[in-house]
Amino acid sequence: MSYLKHRVYGLLFKLFGHANVKPNRVSFIIDSGESFKGNLDYIKKEFEKRGDFEFHFFYKDRLSFKSFRMLAGSRYIFLNDNFFPLAFMKFKPENVIVQLWHAPGASKKFGGSVDIESRDILGKISDNTDYLIVTSKNIIDYYSEAFQMPKDKIKALGLPRMDYYFENHDLDKLKAEFSQKYNVSRDKKIILYAPTFRDEEKFNNVFDYLDLDKFNERLGDEYVLALRLHPKIKNFYNDDIVSEGKYVDVSDFESEQELMLISDILITDYSSIMIEYSVLDKPTLFFTYDLEEYLANERGFYYDFKSTVPGPIVYTSDELIEVIGNGQFDKSKIFEFVRTQFDEIDGHSSERIVNYLLDGGRRNE
């Protein structure tokens, strides 16, 4: 690949290579849709506690000479997702580039672990990155391969947005607001169903595999199903299969973390949401109606899926309903799963990261 557009970004950035780096300027590279912004918000709040810092948001899908100049003059530059122009941008030694990544732990393979052709440009991006922040030393090898990053640049300091779960939240109020928004009885428990996207189209229509009539007949008095579709699944989602009152569609609900916090059970399949939800020590069920096809044809996992996931695996709608109806939740695997994905879960990830950077890349153990 020529990566022409990304090379143009690099050339434009070169025009501002003379910019003086301001020691108190912090830049965040993000898209105009502000996807995966949670980590950046928590890092910003942590810097705000430390003194007079200046903040700049560099929108990677908007060309602005002023924004390029501000980025070049930033002491700390944070990313939360891939940004290929980084491979062609020349930074000063005073610039510190930090990749936070938006997902905790390691589950499905990604990046250089599955896309061999991308390894060259990932390696160039790695050359321009000072630190890659992960949640555990146990997953450093995986991230090293995925990002083509030397292991000594990868620091297990935590995921900033996980600090959310250690803030004071009024659960009763959040549940009441949810109930009012979706016209659901406050007495009902919430089952969050968050399926992932499949490359094979026929498996994305979850309603072909989940019998909503049976689900509600058996469980509807006690539970409400809150369905959060992956954005890509909507390409295969037909309105004519919707039946009013069988579930609530929370695909556009602003905060996925709030949904996890107020839900009582998670149903997922191969989504990395399982990692974050496991920290809450609540039941997760894995509705994997296409497991063998997925394992054979999709990108695979960094671990053995069947023996590792923190909850029961079910293959049919009837099995799913039976497990929930009988309360057959196997939570025994949760502790071990969490231990492999996180070194520290304490609400201080943002603090640890900022301390590390302000201390010049040193951590007090």
Coordinates of C-alpha atoms in Angstrom, one line a residue:
M1 CA 0.0 0.0 0.0
S2 CA 1.2 3.5 -0.8
Y3 CA -0.6 5.2 2.2
L4 CA -0.6 8.3 0.1
K5 CA -3.1 10.2 2.3
H6 CA -1.1 9.4 5.4
R7 CA 2.2 10.5 3.7
V8 CA 0.5 13.9 2.9
Y9 CA -0.3 14.3 6.6
G10 CA 3.4 13.6 7.3
L11 CA 4.5 16.3 4.8
L12 CA 2.1 18.8 6.2
F13 CA 3.2 18.1 9.8
K14 CA 6.8 18.7 8.6
L15 CA 5.9 22.3 7.9
F16 CA 5.6 22.9 11.6
G17 CA 8.7 21.0 12.8
H18 CA 10.1 24.4 14.0
A19 CA 7.3 24.9 16.5
N20 CA 8.6 25.2 20.1
V21 CA 7.3 22.5 22.3
K22 CA 5.4 23.9 25.3
P23 CA 6.0 21.8 28.4
N24 CA 2.4 22.3 29.6
R25 CA 0.6 21.5 26.3
V26 CA -1.3 18.2 26.1
S27 CA -2.8 17.1 22.8
F28 CA -5.3 14.3 22.1
I29 CA -5.6 12.7 18.6
I30 CA -9.2 11.8 18.0
D31 CA -11.8 11.6 15.1
S32 CA -14.6 14.1 14.7
G33 CA -17.1 11.5 15.9
E34 CA -15.1 11.5 19.2
S35 CA -15.1 7.7 19.2
F36 CA -13.4 6.0 22.1
K37 CA -13.0 9.3 23.9
G38 CA -13.3 7.9 27.4
N39 CA -9.6 7.3 28.0
L40 CA -8.7 10.8 26.8
D41 CA -11.3 12.4 29.1
Y42 CA -9.9 10.7 32.2
I43 CA -6.3 11.6 31.3
K44 CA -7.4 15.3 30.7
K45 CA -9.1 15.4 34.2
E46 CA -5.9 14.0 35.8
F47 CA -3.7 16.6 34.2
E48 CA -6.2 19.3 35.3
K49 CA -5.5 18.3 38.9
R50 CA -1.7 18.9 38.4
G51 CA -1.6 22.6 37.5
D52 CA -1.9 24.9 34.5
F53 CA -2.0 22.6 31.5
E54 CA -3.2 23.6 28.1
F55 CA -5.3 21.1 26.1
H56 CA -5.7 20.6 22.4
F57 CA -7.8 18.1 20.5
F58 CA -6.4 17.2 17.1
Y59 CA -9.2 15.9 14.9
K60 CA -7.5 13.4 12.5
D61 CA -10.2 13.7 9.9
R62 CA -10.0 17.5 9.7
L63 CA -7.1 19.4 8.1
S64 CA -6.1 22.5 10.0
F65 CA -2.7 24.2 9.9
K66 CA -3.3 25.7 13.3
S67 CA -4.1 22.2 14.6
F68 CA -0.9 20.8 13.1
R69 CA 1.1 23.6 14.8
M70 CA -0.5 22.9 18.1
L71 CA 0.2 19.2 17.8
A72 CA 3.9 19.8 16.9
G73 CA 4.2 22.1 19.9
S74 CA 2.8 19.6 22.5
R75 CA 4.8 18.0 25.2
Y76 CA 2.4 15.1 25.6
I77 CA 0.4 13.5 22.7
F78 CA -2.2 10.8 23.4
L79 CA -3.9 8.4 21.0
N80 CA -6.7 6.1 21.7
D81 CA -6.9 4.3 18.4
N82 CA -4.9 3.7 15.2
F83 CA -3.5 6.8 13.4
F84 CA -1.5 5.7 10.4
P85 CA -0.1 9.2 9.5
L86 CA 2.0 8.8 12.7
A87 CA 4.3 6.5 10.6
F88 CA 5.3 9.5 8.4
M89 CA 5.4 12.3 11.0
K90 CA 8.7 13.5 12.3
F91 CA 8.6 14.5 16.0
K92 CA 11.1 16.2 18.3
P93 CA 12.7 14.4 21.2
E94 CA 10.7 16.7 23.5
N95 CA 7.4 15.3 22.2
V96 CA 6.1 12.3 24.1
I97 CA 3.6 10.1 22.2
V98 CA 1.4 7.7 24.2
Q99 CA -0.9 5.1 22.8
L100 CA -3.6 4.4 25.4
W101 CA -5.7 2.0 23.2
H102 CA -9.4 1.9 23.8
A103 CA -10.0 -1.7 24.9
P104 CA -8.9 -3.4 28.1
G105 CA -7.0 -6.7 28.1
A106 CA -6.6 -9.1 25.2
S107 CA -9.2 -11.3 23.6
K108 CA -9.6 -11.3 19.8
K109 CA -6.4 -11.0 17.8
F110 CA -6.0 -7.7 16.0
G111 CA -3.4 -5.5 14.2
G112 CA -0.2 -7.2 13.3
S113 CA -1.3 -10.4 14.9
V114 CA -3.7 -11.1 12.0
D115 CA -2.8 -8.6 9.3
I116 CA 0.7 -9.4 8.1
E117 CA 0.7 -6.8 5.4
S118 CA 0.2 -4.0 8.0
R119 CA 3.2 -5.0 10.1
D120 CA 5.6 -2.6 8.2
I121 CA 3.6 0.5 8.8
L122 CA 2.8 -0.6 12.3
G123 CA 6.5 -0.8 12.9
K124 CA 7.0 2.7 11.6
I125 CA 4.2 4.0 13.9
S126 CA 5.9 2.1 16.8
D127 CA 9.1 4.0 16.1
N128 CA 7.3 7.2 16.7
T129 CA 5.5 6.0 19.8
D130 CA 7.2 6.4 23.2
Y131 CA 4.7 4.3 25.3
L132 CA 1.9 1.8 24.7
I133 CA -0.3 1.5 27.9
V134 CA -1.9 -1.8 28.7
T135 CA -3.8 -3.3 31.6
S136 CA -1.5 -6.3 32.5
K137 CA 2.0 -7.6 32.1
N138 CA 0.4 -10.9 31.0
I139 CA -0.7 -9.4 27.7
I140 CA 2.5 -7.5 26.7
D141 CA 3.5 -10.2 24.3
Y142 CA 0.2 -10.0 22.5
Y143 CA 0.3 -6.2 22.2
S144 CA 3.9 -6.3 21.1
E145 CA 2.8 -8.5 18.1
A146 CA -0.4 -6.5 17.4
F147 CA 1.4 -3.1 17.4
Q148 CA 4.8 -4.3 16.2
M149 CA 6.0 -2.6 19.4
P150 CA 9.2 -3.3 21.4
K151 CA 8.2 -4.8 24.7
D152 CA 10.2 -2.2 26.7
K153 CA 7.8 0.5 25.4
I154 CA 4.8 -1.3 26.7
K155 CA 3.8 -0.3 30.2
A156 CA 1.1 -2.1 32.3
L157 CA -0.3 0.9 34.0
G158 CA -4.1 0.4 33.5
L159 CA -6.9 1.7 31.4
P160 CA -7.9 5.3 32.3
R161 CA -11.6 4.9 31.7
M162 CA -11.8 2.0 34.1
D163 CA -11.6 4.6 36.8
Y164 CA -15.3 5.3 36.1
Y165 CA -16.3 2.3 38.1
F166 CA -14.7 3.7 41.3
E167 CA -16.6 7.0 41.1
N168 CA -19.7 7.6 43.2
H169 CA -22.7 6.6 41.1
D170 CA -26.3 6.7 42.2
L171 CA -27.4 3.3 40.8
D172 CA -31.0 3.8 41.9
K173 CA -31.1 7.1 40.0
L174 CA -29.4 5.6 36.9
K175 CA -31.8 2.7 36.8
A176 CA -34.8 5.0 37.3
E177 CA -33.7 7.2 34.4
F178 CA -33.2 4.1 32.3
S179 CA -36.7 2.8 33.2
Q180 CA -38.3 6.1 32.3
K181 CA -36.4 6.5 29.1
Y182 CA -37.4 3.1 27.8
N183 CA -40.8 2.8 29.6
V184 CA -39.7 -0.2 31.5
S185 CA -40.8 -1.3 35.0
R186 CA -38.3 -0.3 37.7
D187 CA -38.7 -3.7 39.3
K188 CA -37.3 -5.5 36.3
K189 CA -33.7 -6.6 36.1
I190 CA -31.7 -5.6 33.1
I191 CA -30.0 -8.1 30.8
L192 CA -27.6 -6.4 28.5
Y193 CA -27.1 -8.2 25.2
A194 CA -24.1 -7.0 23.3
P195 CA -23.2 -9.2 20.3
T196 CA -20.1 -8.5 18.2
F197 CA -19.8 -8.1 14.5
R198 CA -19.1 -11.1 12.2
D199 CA -17.6 -10.9 8.8
E200 CA -20.0 -13.6 7.6
E201 CA -23.3 -11.7 7.0
K202 CA -25.8 -14.4 7.9
F203 CA -24.6 -14.6 11.5
N204 CA -25.1 -10.9 12.2
N205 CA -28.9 -11.0 12.4
V206 CA -29.1 -12.1 16.0
F207 CA -32.9 -12.3 15.8
D208 CA -32.5 -15.4 13.6
Y209 CA -31.0 -17.2 16.7
L210 CA -32.6 -15.5 19.7
D211 CA -36.3 -16.5 20.1
L212 CA -37.7 -13.3 21.7
D213 CA -41.2 -14.8 22.1
K214 CA -39.8 -17.7 24.2
F215 CA -37.4 -15.4 26.0
N216 CA -40.1 -13.1 27.2
E217 CA -42.6 -15.8 28.0
R218 CA -40.1 -17.4 30.4
L219 CA -38.2 -14.4 31.6
G220 CA -40.2 -11.3 30.8
D221 CA -41.8 -10.9 34.2
E222 CA -38.4 -10.6 35.9
Y223 CA -36.1 -9.3 33.2
V224 CA -36.0 -6.8 30.3
L225 CA -33.6 -7.4 27.4
A226 CA -31.5 -4.4 26.4
L227 CA -29.9 -5.0 23.0
R228 CA -26.8 -3.0 22.1
L229 CA -25.9 -3.7 18.5
H230 CA -22.4 -3.3 17.2
P231 CA -22.5 -0.3 14.7
K232 CA -21.6 -2.6 11.8
I233 CA -24.4 -5.0 12.5
K234 CA -27.0 -2.4 11.5
N235 CA -25.9 -3.1 7.9
F236 CA -27.7 -6.4 8.3
Y237 CA -30.5 -5.3 10.6
N238 CA -34.0 -5.2 9.1
D239 CA -36.9 -3.3 10.7
D240 CA -39.4 -5.9 9.7
I241 CA -38.1 -8.3 12.4
V242 CA -38.6 -5.8 15.2
S243 CA -41.6 -6.5 17.5
E244 CA -42.7 -3.7 19.8
G245 CA -42.2 -4.4 23.5
K246 CA -40.0 -7.5 23.2
Y247 CA -36.8 -5.7 24.0
V248 CA -35.3 -2.2 24.2
D249 CA -32.8 -1.1 21.7
V250 CA -30.0 0.7 23.5
S251 CA -27.6 0.7 20.6
D252 CA -27.5 4.5 20.6
F253 CA -27.3 4.8 24.4
E254 CA -24.5 7.3 25.0
S255 CA -22.6 5.4 27.8
E256 CA -21.8 1.7 27.4
Q257 CA -20.2 1.8 30.8
E258 CA -23.4 3.1 32.4
L259 CA -25.3 0.2 30.8
M260 CA -22.8 -2.3 32.2
L261 CA -23.0 -0.7 35.6
I262 CA -26.8 -0.9 35.9
S263 CA -27.3 -4.3 34.2
D264 CA -27.6 -7.5 36.1
I265 CA -26.5 -10.0 33.5
L266 CA -24.4 -9.6 30.3
I267 CA -25.1 -11.8 27.2
T268 CA -22.3 -11.5 24.6
D269 CA -20.4 -13.8 22.3
Y270 CA -16.8 -12.9 21.2
S271 CA -16.9 -9.2 22.1
S272 CA -14.1 -7.7 24.3
I273 CA -16.9 -6.2 26.4
M274 CA -16.5 -9.5 28.4
I275 CA -13.2 -8.2 29.8
E276 CA -14.5 -4.9 31.2
Y277 CA -17.7 -6.5 32.5
S278 CA -15.8 -9.2 34.3
V279 CA -14.4 -6.5 36.7
L280 CA -18.0 -6.0 38.0
D281 CA -18.2 -9.6 39.1
K282 CA -21.6 -10.1 37.6
P283 CA -22.8 -13.0 35.4
T284 CA -21.8 -13.2 31.8
L285 CA -23.3 -15.7 29.3
F286 CA -21.7 -16.5 26.0
F287 CA -24.4 -17.0 23.3
T288 CA -22.2 -18.5 20.6
Y289 CA -24.7 -20.0 18.1
D290 CA -21.9 -19.9 15.4
L291 CA -18.9 -20.9 17.5
E292 CA -17.3 -23.5 15.2
E293 CA -17.7 -21.3 12.2
Y294 CA -16.3 -18.3 14.0
L295 CA -13.3 -20.1 15.3
A296 CA -12.6 -21.5 11.9
N297 CA -13.1 -18.4 9.8
E298 CA -12.6 -15.3 11.9
R299 CA -9.5 -13.8 13.3
G300 CA -9.1 -16.0 16.4
F301 CA -8.2 -15.3 20.0
Y302 CA -5.1 -14.9 22.1
Y303 CA -6.3 -17.7 24.3
D304 CA -8.4 -20.8 24.1
F305 CA -11.9 -19.4 24.0
K306 CA -13.9 -22.4 25.4
S307 CA -11.7 -23.0 28.5
T308 CA -11.1 -19.3 29.4
V309 CA -14.2 -17.2 29.0
P310 CA -15.6 -16.2 32.4
G311 CA -19.1 -17.8 32.2
P312 CA -21.2 -20.5 30.6
I313 CA -21.2 -21.0 26.9
V314 CA -24.6 -21.7 25.3
Y315 CA -25.4 -22.5 21.7
T316 CA -29.2 -22.2 21.3
S317 CA -31.9 -19.9 22.4
D318 CA -33.4 -22.6 24.6
E319 CA -30.1 -23.2 26.4
L320 CA -29.7 -19.4 27.0
I321 CA -33.2 -19.1 28.5
E322 CA -32.7 -22.2 30.6
V323 CA -29.5 -21.0 32.2
I324 CA -31.0 -17.6 33.0
G325 CA -34.3 -19.0 34.2
N326 CA -32.6 -21.4 36.6
G327 CA -29.9 -19.0 37.7
Q328 CA -27.2 -21.4 36.5
F329 CA -24.4 -18.8 36.4
D330 CA -20.9 -20.1 36.6
K331 CA -19.0 -17.2 38.2
S332 CA -16.1 -19.4 39.3
K333 CA -13.9 -18.4 36.3
I334 CA -14.4 -14.7 36.7
F335 CA -11.6 -14.1 39.3
E336 CA -9.0 -16.0 37.3
F337 CA -10.0 -14.3 34.1
V338 CA -9.7 -10.9 35.7
R339 CA -6.3 -11.7 37.1
T340 CA -5.0 -12.5 33.7
Q341 CA -6.3 -9.3 32.2
F342 CA -5.6 -6.7 34.9
D343 CA -2.6 -6.1 37.2
E344 CA -4.4 -3.5 39.2
I345 CA -8.0 -2.5 39.5
D346 CA -8.2 0.4 41.9
G347 CA -9.5 3.5 40.2
H348 CA -6.1 5.0 39.9
S349 CA -5.1 4.1 36.3
S350 CA -5.2 7.7 35.1
E351 CA -3.2 8.8 38.1
R352 CA -0.6 6.1 37.5
I353 CA -0.1 7.0 33.8
V354 CA 0.2 10.8 34.4
N355 CA 2.6 10.2 37.4
Y356 CA 4.7 8.0 35.2
L357 CA 4.9 10.6 32.4
L358 CA 5.5 13.6 34.7
D359 CA 8.2 11.6 36.4
G360 CA 10.0 11.1 33.1
G361 CA 9.0 7.5 32.5
R362 CA 9.8 6.2 35.9
R363 CA 7.4 4.3 38.3
N364 CA 7.7 4.1 42.0
E365 CA 7.1 0.4 42.8

